[in-house]
PDB file of C-alpha atoms and ligand atoms in Angstrom:
ATOM      1  CA  MET O1013     177.401 186.454  21.378  1.00 79.00           C
ATOM      2  CA  THR O1014     177.976 183.795  24.074  1.00 89.00           C
ATOM      3  CA  HIS O1015     175.140 181.609  25.311  1.00 95.00           C
ATOM      4  CA  ALA O1016     174.740 181.686  29.083  1.00 96.00           C
ATOM      5  CA  VAL O1017     175.361 178.465  30.991  1.00 98.00           C
ATOM      6  CA  LEU O1018     174.501 178.596  34.666  1.00 98.00           C
ATOM      7  CA  GLY O1019     176.690 176.638  37.074  1.00 98.00           C
ATOM      8  CA  ILE O1020     175.459 175.744  40.536  1.00 97.00           C
ATOM      9  CA  ILE O1021     177.752 174.495  43.282  1.00 97.00           C
ATOM     10  CA  GLY O1022     175.708 172.907  46.044  1.00 95.00           C
ATOM     11  CA  GLY O1023     177.005 172.870  49.597  1.00 92.00           C
ATOM     12  CA  SER O1024     175.965 170.910  52.692  1.00 88.00           C
ATOM     13  CA  GLY O1025     172.424 169.593  52.252  1.00 87.00           C
ATOM     14  CA  ILE O1026     172.281 170.312  48.510  1.00 90.00           C
ATOM     15  CA  TYR O1027     173.329 167.243  46.568  1.00 90.00           C
ATOM     16  CA  ASP O1028     170.888 167.503  43.644  1.00 88.00           C
ATOM     17  CA  LEU O1029     168.644 169.971  41.817  1.00 90.00           C
ATOM     18  CA  PRO O1030     165.091 168.615  41.607  1.00 83.00           C
ATOM     19  CA  GLY O1031     163.814 171.126  38.980  1.00 85.00           C
ATOM     20  CA  LEU O1032     166.282 169.960  36.283  1.00 93.00           C
ATOM     21  CA  GLU O1033     164.942 168.524  33.021  1.00 94.00           C
ATOM     22  CA  ASP O1034     166.744 166.392  30.416  1.00 95.00           C
ATOM     23  CA  VAL O1035     169.115 165.302  33.152  1.00 96.00           C
ATOM     24  CA  ARG O1036     172.358 163.520  32.335  1.00 96.00           C
ATOM     25  CA  GLU O1037     175.590 162.921  34.142  1.00 97.00           C
ATOM     26  CA  GLU O1038     178.797 164.149  32.539  1.00 97.00           C
ATOM     27  CA  THR O1039     182.313 163.163  33.549  1.00 97.00           C
ATOM     28  CA  ILE O1040     184.826 165.744  32.379  1.00 97.00           C
ATOM     29  CA  GLN O1041     188.564 165.065  32.708  1.00 97.00           C
ATOM     30  CA  SER O1042     190.652 167.792  34.296  1.00 98.00           C
ATOM     31  CA  PRO O1043     194.443 168.159  34.396  1.00 97.00           C
ATOM     32  CA  TRP O1044     193.917 169.433  37.968  1.00 98.00           C
ATOM     33  CA  GLY O1045     192.704 166.060  39.203  1.00 98.00           C
ATOM     34  CA  GLU O1046     189.348 164.692  40.256  1.00 98.00           C
ATOM     35  CA  PRO O1047     186.405 167.052  40.828  1.00 98.00           C
ATOM     36  CA  SER O1048     184.063 166.374  43.756  1.00 98.00           C
ATOM     37  CA  ALA O1049     181.634 164.467  41.487  1.00 97.00           C
ATOM     38  CA  PRO O1050     180.571 164.147  37.842  1.00 97.00           C
ATOM     39  CA  LEU O1051     178.570 167.155  36.669  1.00 97.00           C
ATOM     40  CA  THR O1052     174.807 166.857  36.527  1.00 97.00           C
ATOM     41  CA  ARG O1053     173.744 168.565  33.294  1.00 97.00           C
ATOM     42  CA  GLY O1054     170.230 169.587  32.407  1.00 97.00           C
ATOM     43  CA  VAL O1055     167.994 172.546  31.637  1.00 96.00           C
ATOM     44  CA  ILE O1056     165.553 174.698  33.581  1.00 94.00           C
ATOM     45  CA  GLY O1057     163.156 176.640  31.348  1.00 90.00           C
ATOM     46  CA  GLY O1058     165.525 175.982  28.445  1.00 92.00           C
ATOM     47  CA  LEU O1059     168.598 177.412  30.192  1.00 96.00           C
ATOM     48  CA  PRO O1060     171.543 174.982  30.327  1.00 97.00           C
ATOM     49  CA  ILE O1061     172.615 174.145  33.883  1.00 98.00           C
ATOM     50  CA  ALA O1062     175.679 172.355  35.254  1.00 98.00           C
ATOM     51  CA  PHE O1063     175.368 171.229  38.863  1.00 97.00           C
ATOM     52  CA  LEU O1064     178.185 170.066  41.121  1.00 97.00           C
ATOM     53  CA  PRO O1065     177.830 168.972  44.756  1.00 96.00           C
ATOM     54  CA  ARG O1066     180.928 170.479  46.385  1.00 96.00           C
ATOM     55  CA  HIS O1067     181.302 167.847  49.095  1.00 97.00           C
ATOM     56  CA  GLY O1068     180.755 164.968  46.673  1.00 95.00           C
ATOM     57  CA  LYS O1069     177.976 162.394  46.614  1.00 91.00           C
ATOM     58  CA  GLY O1070     177.337 161.331  50.202  1.00 90.00           C
ATOM     59  CA  HIS O1071     179.262 164.351  51.574  1.00 90.00           C
ATOM     60  CA  VAL O1072     182.671 162.683  51.567  1.00 94.00           C
ATOM     61  CA  PHE O1073     185.020 165.668  51.056  1.00 96.00           C
ATOM     62  CA  SER O1074     185.830 167.900  53.994  1.00 97.00           C
ATOM     63  CA  PRO O1075     186.294 171.612  53.089  1.00 97.00           C
ATOM     64  CA  SER O1076     190.105 171.316  53.099  1.00 98.00           C
ATOM     65  CA  ASP O1077     190.025 168.198  50.903  1.00 97.00           C
ATOM     66  CA  ILE O1078     187.809 169.552  48.122  1.00 98.00           C
ATOM     67  CA  ASN O1079     189.692 169.842  44.835  1.00 98.00           C
ATOM     68  CA  TYR O1080     188.547 173.403  44.133  1.00 98.00           C
ATOM     69  CA  ARG O1081     190.754 173.727  41.048  1.00 98.00           C
ATOM     70  CA  ALA O1082     189.316 170.613  39.408  1.00 98.00           C
ATOM     71  CA  ASN O1083     185.778 171.731  40.306  1.00 98.00           C
ATOM     72  CA  ILE O1084     186.150 175.148  38.696  1.00 98.00           C
ATOM     73  CA  ASP O1085     188.052 173.691  35.755  1.00 98.00           C
ATOM     74  CA  VAL O1086     185.334 171.168  34.830  1.00 98.00           C
ATOM     75  CA  LEU O1087     182.655 173.846  35.161  1.00 98.00           C
ATOM     76  CA  LYS O1088     184.669 176.062  32.801  1.00 98.00           C
ATOM     77  CA  ARG O1089     185.091 173.175  30.346  1.00 98.00           C
ATOM     78  CA  ALA O1090     181.308 172.624  30.536  1.00 98.00           C
ATOM     79  CA  GLY O1091     180.890 176.189  29.246  1.00 97.00           C
ATOM     80  CA  VAL O1092     179.700 177.743  32.510  1.00 98.00           C
ATOM     81  CA  THR O1093     179.607 181.535  32.209  1.00 98.00           C
ATOM     82  CA  ASP O1094     177.885 182.325  35.504  1.00 98.00           C
ATOM     83  CA  LEU O1095     178.344 180.442  38.754  1.00 98.00           C
ATOM     84  CA  ILE O1096     176.213 180.436  41.897  1.00 98.00           C
ATOM     85  CA  SER O1097     177.648 179.059  45.096  1.00 97.00           C
ATOM     86  CA  LEU O1098     175.220 177.746  47.709  1.00 97.00           C
ATOM     87  CA  SER O1099     176.606 177.105  51.174  1.00 96.00           C
ATOM     88  CA  ALA O1100     175.723 176.849  54.852  1.00 96.00           C
ATOM     89  CA  CYS O1101     177.225 179.402  57.217  1.00 97.00           C
ATOM     90  CA  GLY O1102     177.242 180.686  60.764  1.00 97.00           C
ATOM     91  CA  SER O1103     176.074 184.241  61.553  1.00 98.00           C
ATOM     92  CA  PHE O1104     177.844 187.046  63.423  1.00 98.00           C
ATOM     93  CA  LYS O1105     174.807 189.294  63.584  1.00 98.00           C
ATOM     94  CA  GLU O1106     171.692 189.089  65.741  1.00 97.00           C
ATOM     95  CA  GLU O1107     169.677 190.353  62.766  1.00 97.00           C
ATOM     96  CA  LEU O1108     170.857 187.448  60.570  1.00 98.00           C
ATOM     97  CA  PRO O1109     169.193 184.515  62.369  1.00 96.00           C
ATOM     98  CA  PRO O1110     169.223 180.891  61.173  1.00 96.00           C
ATOM     99  CA  GLY O1111     167.181 180.617  57.979  1.00 95.00           C
ATOM    100  CA  THR O1112     168.410 183.941  56.572  1.00 96.00           C
ATOM    101  CA  PHE O1113     169.970 183.989  53.112  1.00 97.00           C
ATOM    102  CA  VAL O1114     172.847 186.442  52.746  1.00 98.00           C
ATOM    103  CA  LEU O1115     173.929 187.465  49.247  1.00 98.00           C
ATOM    104  CA  VAL O1116     177.486 188.183  50.321  1.00 98.00           C
ATOM    105  CA  ASP O1117     179.667 190.573  48.337  1.00 98.00           C
ATOM    106  CA  GLN O1118     183.012 190.322  50.134  1.00 98.00           C
ATOM    107  CA  PHE O1119     185.230 187.577  51.507  1.00 98.00           C
ATOM    108  CA  LEU O1120     187.907 187.369  54.163  1.00 98.00           C
ATOM    109  CA  ASP O1121     190.154 184.451  53.259  1.00 98.00           C
ATOM    110  CA  ARG O1122     191.483 182.718  56.385  1.00 98.00           C
ATOM    111  CA  THR O1123     192.282 179.419  54.676  1.00 98.00           C
ATOM    112  CA  TYR O1124     195.878 178.222  54.658  1.00 98.00           C
ATOM    113  CA  ARG O1125     196.129 174.703  53.311  1.00 96.00           C
ATOM    114  CA  ARG O1126     194.401 174.745  49.926  1.00 98.00           C
ATOM    115  CA  GLU O1127     195.642 175.125  46.366  1.00 97.00           C
ATOM    116  CA  SER O1128     194.264 178.544  45.497  1.00 97.00           C
ATOM    117  CA  SER O1129     195.480 179.409  41.995  1.00 98.00           C
ATOM    118  CA  PHE O1130     195.719 177.971  38.491  1.00 97.00           C
ATOM    119  CA  PHE O1131     198.844 180.073  38.026  1.00 96.00           C
ATOM    120  CA  GLY O1132     202.342 179.775  39.437  1.00 92.00           C
ATOM    121  CA  LYS O1133     205.814 178.874  38.292  1.00 87.00           C
ATOM    122  CA  GLY O1134     206.117 179.337  34.509  1.00 88.00           C
ATOM    123  CA  CYS O1135     202.948 181.376  34.095  1.00 92.00           C
ATOM    124  CA  VAL O1136     202.323 184.132  36.624  1.00 92.00           C
ATOM    125  CA  ALA O1137     199.069 186.082  36.829  1.00 92.00           C
ATOM    126  CA  HIS O1138     197.482 188.360  39.420  1.00 96.00           C
ATOM    127  CA  VAL O1139     193.748 188.846  38.966  1.00 96.00           C
ATOM    128  CA  SER O1140     191.875 191.553  40.879  1.00 96.00           C
ATOM    129  CA  MET O1141     189.764 190.323  43.789  1.00 97.00           C
ATOM    130  CA  ALA O1142     188.710 193.802  44.918  1.00 98.00           C
ATOM    131  CA  HIS O1143     185.118 192.968  44.002  1.00 98.00           C
ATOM    132  CA  PRO O1144     184.835 189.177  44.117  1.00 98.00           C
ATOM    133  CA  VAL O1145     181.110 188.996  43.348  1.00 98.00           C
ATOM    134  CA  SER O1146     179.687 189.798  39.940  1.00 97.00           C
ATOM    135  CA  PRO O1147     177.193 192.645  40.581  1.00 97.00           C
ATOM    136  CA  ARG O1148     174.917 191.545  37.738  1.00 96.00           C
ATOM    137  CA  LEU O1149     174.585 188.024  39.154  1.00 97.00           C
ATOM    138  CA  HIS O1150     173.984 189.509  42.593  1.00 97.00           C
ATOM    139  CA  VAL O1151     171.084 191.573  41.196  1.00 97.00           C
ATOM    140  CA  HIS O1152     169.581 188.537  39.430  1.00 98.00           C
ATOM    141  CA  LEU O1153     169.809 186.558  42.676  1.00 98.00           C
ATOM    142  CA  ALA O1154     168.155 189.337  44.682  1.00 98.00           C
ATOM    143  CA  ALA O1155     165.330 189.557  42.111  1.00 98.00           C
ATOM    144  CA  ALA O1156     164.823 185.776  42.162  1.00 97.00           C
ATOM    145  CA  ALA O1157     164.717 185.764  45.969  1.00 97.00           C
ATOM    146  CA  GLU O1158     162.135 188.548  45.981  1.00 97.00           C
ATOM    147  CA  ALA O1159     160.002 186.799  43.359  1.00 97.00           C
ATOM    148  CA  GLU O1160     160.018 183.615  45.478  1.00 96.00           C
ATOM    149  CA  GLY O1161     159.275 185.470  48.742  1.00 96.00           C
ATOM    150  CA  ILE O1162     162.630 184.406  50.196  1.00 95.00           C
ATOM    151  CA  ALA O1163     164.117 186.910  52.647  1.00 93.00           C
ATOM    152  CA  ALA O1164     167.603 187.647  51.340  1.00 97.00           C
ATOM    153  CA  VAL O1165     169.946 190.240  52.777  1.00 98.00           C
ATOM    154  CA  ARG O1166     172.034 192.016  50.153  1.00 98.00           C
ATOM    155  CA  GLY O1167     175.707 192.461  50.951  1.00 98.00           C
ATOM    156  CA  GLY O1168     177.974 191.255  53.727  1.00 98.00           C
ATOM    157  CA  THR O1169     181.370 189.730  54.331  1.00 98.00           C
ATOM    158  CA  TYR O1170     181.867 185.962  54.435  1.00 98.00           C
ATOM    159  CA  VAL O1171     184.810 184.843  56.535  1.00 98.00           C
ATOM    160  CA  CYS O1172     186.208 181.645  55.046  1.00 98.00           C
ATOM    161  CA  MET O1173     187.960 179.609  57.740  1.00 98.00           C
ATOM    162  CA  GLU O1174     190.038 176.496  57.159  1.00 98.00           C
ATOM    163  CA  GLY O1175     188.148 174.180  59.524  1.00 97.00           C
ATOM    164  CA  PRO O1176     187.165 171.444  59.861  1.00 97.00           C
ATOM    165  CA  GLN O1177     186.806 172.453  63.530  1.00 97.00           C
ATOM    166  CA  PHE O1178     184.487 175.359  64.274  1.00 97.00           C
ATOM    167  CA  SER O1179     185.882 178.667  65.613  1.00 98.00           C
ATOM    168  CA  SER O1180     187.003 179.314  69.171  1.00 98.00           C
ATOM    169  CA  LEU O1181     185.047 181.919  71.149  1.00 98.00           C
ATOM    170  CA  ALA O1182     187.958 184.365  70.781  1.00 98.00           C
ATOM    171  CA  GLU O1183     187.919 183.957  66.987  1.00 98.00           C
ATOM    172  CA  SER O1184     184.152 184.257  66.798  1.00 98.00           C
ATOM    173  CA  LEU O1185     184.101 187.423  68.930  1.00 98.00           C
ATOM    174  CA  THR O1186     186.942 188.913  66.874  1.00 98.00           C
ATOM    175  CA  TYR O1187     185.130 188.384  63.556  1.00 98.00           C
ATOM    176  CA  LYS O1188     181.921 189.761  65.069  1.00 98.00           C
ATOM    177  CA  GLU O1189     183.764 192.798  66.447  1.00 98.00           C
ATOM    178  CA  GLN O1190     185.306 193.377  63.007  1.00 98.00           C
ATOM    179  CA  GLY O1191     181.793 193.660  61.604  1.00 98.00           C
ATOM    180  CA  HIS O1192     181.769 190.588  59.355  1.00 98.00           C
ATOM    181  CA  SER O1193     178.426 188.962  58.584  1.00 98.00           C
ATOM    182  CA  VAL O1194     178.888 185.206  58.252  1.00 98.00           C
ATOM    183  CA  ILE O1195     181.425 182.395  58.434  1.00 98.00           C
ATOM    184  CA  GLY O1196     181.823 179.236  56.399  1.00 98.00           C
ATOM    185  CA  MET O1197     184.530 176.890  55.183  1.00 98.00           C
ATOM    186  CA  THR O1198     184.170 176.679  51.420  1.00 98.00           C
ATOM    187  CA  ASN O1199     183.819 179.919  49.435  1.00 98.00           C
ATOM    188  CA  MET O1200     187.576 180.339  49.261  1.00 98.00           C
ATOM    189  CA  PRO O1201     189.493 179.602  47.115  1.00 98.00           C
ATOM    190  CA  GLU O1202     186.399 178.863  45.002  1.00 98.00           C
ATOM    191  CA  ALA O1203     185.704 182.576  44.332  1.00 98.00           C
ATOM    192  CA  LYS O1204     189.368 183.269  43.485  1.00 98.00           C
ATOM    193  CA  LEU O1205     189.554 180.358  41.068  1.00 98.00           C
ATOM    194  CA  ALA O1206     186.289 181.350  39.397  1.00 98.00           C
ATOM    195  CA  ARG O1207     187.794 184.803  38.805  1.00 98.00           C
ATOM    196  CA  GLU O1208     190.968 183.275  37.349  1.00 98.00           C
ATOM    197  CA  ALA O1209     188.761 181.136  35.097  1.00 98.00           C
ATOM    198  CA  GLU O1210     186.853 184.282  34.042  1.00 98.00           C
ATOM    199  CA  ILE O1211     183.558 182.914  35.353  1.00 98.00           C
ATOM    200  CA  CYS O1212     181.149 185.383  36.977  1.00 98.00           C
ATOM    201  CA  TYR O1213     180.593 184.294  40.607  1.00 98.00           C
ATOM    202  CA  ALA O1214     178.024 185.040  43.308  1.00 98.00           C
ATOM    203  CA  SER O1215     177.393 183.340  46.609  1.00 98.00           C
ATOM    204  CA  VAL O1216     174.277 182.608  48.639  1.00 97.00           C
ATOM    205  CA  ALA O1217     175.322 182.081  52.253  1.00 97.00           C
ATOM    206  CA  MET O1218     172.507 180.334  54.118  1.00 97.00           C
ATOM    207  CA  VAL O1219     172.601 180.857  57.849  1.00 97.00           C
ATOM    208  CA  THR O1220     172.273 177.725  59.979  1.00 96.00           C
ATOM    209  CA  ASP O1221     173.564 178.983  63.369  1.00 96.00           C
ATOM    210  CA  TYR O1222     175.052 181.797  65.450  1.00 97.00           C
ATOM    211  CA  ASP O1223     178.503 180.185  65.581  1.00 96.00           C
ATOM    212  CA  CYS O1224     179.558 180.426  69.253  1.00 97.00           C
ATOM    213  CA  TRP O1225     179.508 184.162  70.163  1.00 96.00           C
ATOM    214  CA  HIS O1226     175.835 184.458  71.078  1.00 94.00           C
ATOM    215  CA  PRO O1227     175.220 184.632  74.852  1.00 90.00           C
ATOM    216  CA  HIS O1228     171.750 183.024  74.536  1.00 91.00           C
ATOM    217  CA  HIS O1229     172.578 180.249  72.082  1.00 91.00           C
ATOM    218  CA  GLU O1230     174.749 177.191  72.591  1.00 89.00           C
ATOM    219  CA  ALA O1231     177.937 176.916  70.538  1.00 85.00           C
ATOM    220  CA  VAL O1232     177.181 175.485  67.106  1.00 87.00           C
ATOM    221  CA  THR O1233     177.122 171.717  66.568  1.00 89.00           C
ATOM    222  CA  VAL O1234     176.627 169.670  63.405  1.00 90.00           C
ATOM    223  CA  GLN O1235     173.211 168.590  64.768  1.00 89.00           C
ATOM    224  CA  ASP O1236     172.133 172.258  64.950  1.00 87.00           C
ATOM    225  CA  ILE O1237     173.270 172.809  61.382  1.00 89.00           C
ATOM    226  CA  ILE O1238     171.453 169.749  60.043  1.00 89.00           C
ATOM    227  CA  ARG O1239     168.223 170.838  61.754  1.00 87.00           C
ATOM    228  CA  VAL O1240     168.157 174.092  59.722  1.00 92.00           C
ATOM    229  CA  LEU O1241     169.824 172.725  56.601  1.00 91.00           C
ATOM    230  CA  ASN O1242     166.807 170.976  55.144  1.00 88.00           C
ATOM    231  CA  SER O1243     164.487 173.982  55.155  1.00 88.00           C
ATOM    232  CA  ASN O1244     167.314 176.158  53.781  1.00 93.00           C
ATOM    233  CA  ALA O1245     167.919 173.596  51.024  1.00 92.00           C
ATOM    234  CA  GLY O1246     164.261 173.649  49.967  1.00 92.00           C
ATOM    235  CA  LYS O1247     164.332 177.432  49.672  1.00 94.00           C
ATOM    236  CA  ALA O1248     167.679 177.369  47.835  1.00 95.00           C
ATOM    237  CA  LYS O1249     166.312 174.978  45.224  1.00 93.00           C
ATOM    238  CA  ALA O1250     163.280 177.252  44.667  1.00 94.00           C
ATOM    239  CA  LEU O1251     165.645 180.221  44.380  1.00 96.00           C
ATOM    240  CA  VAL O1252     167.787 178.493  41.753  1.00 96.00           C
ATOM    241  CA  ALA O1253     164.757 177.377  39.732  1.00 95.00           C
ATOM    242  CA  ARG O1254     163.438 180.943  39.643  1.00 96.00           C
ATOM    243  CA  LEU O1255     166.859 182.380  38.853  1.00 97.00           C
ATOM    244  CA  ALA O1256     167.253 179.975  35.942  1.00 96.00           C
ATOM    245  CA  ARG O1257     163.765 180.631  34.535  1.00 95.00           C
ATOM    246  CA  ASP O1258     164.355 184.408  34.561  1.00 96.00           C
ATOM    247  CA  PHE O1259     168.039 184.345  33.571  1.00 96.00           C
ATOM    248  CA  PRO O1260     169.107 186.051  30.302  1.00 95.00           C
ATOM    249  CA  ARG O1261     169.818 183.449  27.618  1.00 95.00           C
ATOM    250  CA  GLU O1262     172.792 185.383  26.241  1.00 93.00           C
ATOM    251  CA  HIS O1263     175.691 185.968  28.595  1.00 93.00           C
ATOM    252  CA  GLU O1264     175.658 189.621  29.696  1.00 91.00           C
ATOM    253  CA  PRO O1265     179.136 191.159  29.876  1.00 91.00           C
ATOM    254  CA  CYS O1266     180.150 191.614  33.509  1.00 94.00           C
ATOM    255  CA  PRO O1267     180.219 195.320  34.479  1.00 94.00           C
ATOM    256  CA  ILE O1268     183.367 194.766  36.539  1.00 93.00           C
ATOM    257  CA  GLY O1269     185.044 192.518  33.967  1.00 94.00           C
ATOM    258  CA  SER O1270     184.924 189.191  35.883  1.00 95.00           C
ATOM    259  CA  ASP O1271     184.544 187.467  32.523  1.00 95.00           C
ATOM    260  CA  LYS O1272     187.756 188.942  31.111  1.00 95.00           C
ATOM    261  CA  ALA O1273     189.813 189.086  34.290  1.00 95.00           C
ATOM    262  CA  LEU O1274     192.939 187.748  32.587  1.00 92.00           C
ATOM    263  CA  ASP O1275     193.087 190.642  30.108  1.00 91.00           C
ATOM    264  CA  THR O1276     194.977 192.657  32.715  1.00 88.00           C
ATOM    265  CA  ALA O1277     196.414 189.899  34.916  1.00 92.00           C
ATOM    266  CA  LEU O1278     199.177 188.040  33.074  1.00 85.00           C
ATOM    267  CA  ILE O1279     202.668 189.200  33.935  1.00 87.00           C
ATOM    268  CA  THR O1280     204.791 186.418  32.409  1.00 88.00           C
ATOM    269  CA  ALA O1281     206.033 187.440  28.954  1.00 82.00           C
ATOM    270  CA  PRO O1282     204.306 185.410  26.205  1.00 75.00           C
ATOM    271  CA  GLU O1283     207.669 184.243  24.824  1.00 72.00           C
ATOM    272  CA  ALA O1284     208.991 183.189  28.276  1.00 62.00           C
TER     273      ALA O1284
HETATM  274  N1  ADE J1479     178.944 176.285  58.393  1.00 58.15           N
HETATM  275  C1  ADE J1479     177.757 176.393  59.029  1.00 58.15           C
HETATM  276  N2  ADE J1479     177.904 176.998  60.229  1.00 58.15           N
HETATM  277  C2  ADE J1479     179.219 177.288  60.358  1.00 58.15           C
HETATM  278  C3  ADE J1479     179.997 177.915  61.359  1.00 58.15           C
HETATM  279  N3  ADE J1479     179.451 178.367  62.470  1.00 58.15           N
HETATM  280  N4  ADE J1479     181.326 178.030  61.152  1.00 58.15           N
HETATM  281  C4  ADE J1479     181.884 177.586  60.006  1.00 58.15           C
HETATM  282  N5  ADE J1479     181.204 176.963  59.032  1.00 58.15           N
HETATM  283  C5  ADE J1479     179.880 176.825  59.199  1.00 58.15           C
END
């Protein structure tokens, strides 16, 4: 039996977790380089938590400059079995206005200048990303949102763009036309690396704006995002606290095998 350890990656506006008890900072060395920050360790209702602010203390790492490999690696070394990503996003749907939480279940990876695998020359592996979100974690998140009275939409595709500039109108209209739900800059390669590390992953995409496609809203600016960010952050912290209190103390095997993704992924011969 494996004890559950819940990892939380905080995005823009989420640089700490107020509900944590027995708080301590932990610096874990990684062969992949420096993570965004030391981990904040603690417990909520007895459940061990490891928190990492993705953009670093003081929001110093732009999405392209985040060391995603080191971040996932230190969370794995901290024993994290289940990982929740919290991030701000723009919306492609009228019915997903700013303030909405979307429990996304698919990703479209449009990033192009990030290290996106732990594998490569010498040790080759191809994990499945058909279903990037762990369905069990998704259900726990939905239940926590309901218990806290937080409106959360279940399912949707998150387009992960490289940034740091926002999308052009042509890009925004294309993604909308394709039927995607939200856009952000950080969930990839995070979700891919979590899968390679055999950590169950789920993402809460918190809408701050309508990007630039909406005829009755100005194109998104950082000021718009910051205006919505603080109320989203308050709700996200309540969501995490509830999730942690209600979370099973023993790690539940992932129904789609996220937690043993490498069983079927390694292609390099062991003796190579
Ligand atoms: N994060 C928040 N809003 C965004 C948007 N419109 N595009 C990309 N990332 C975002």
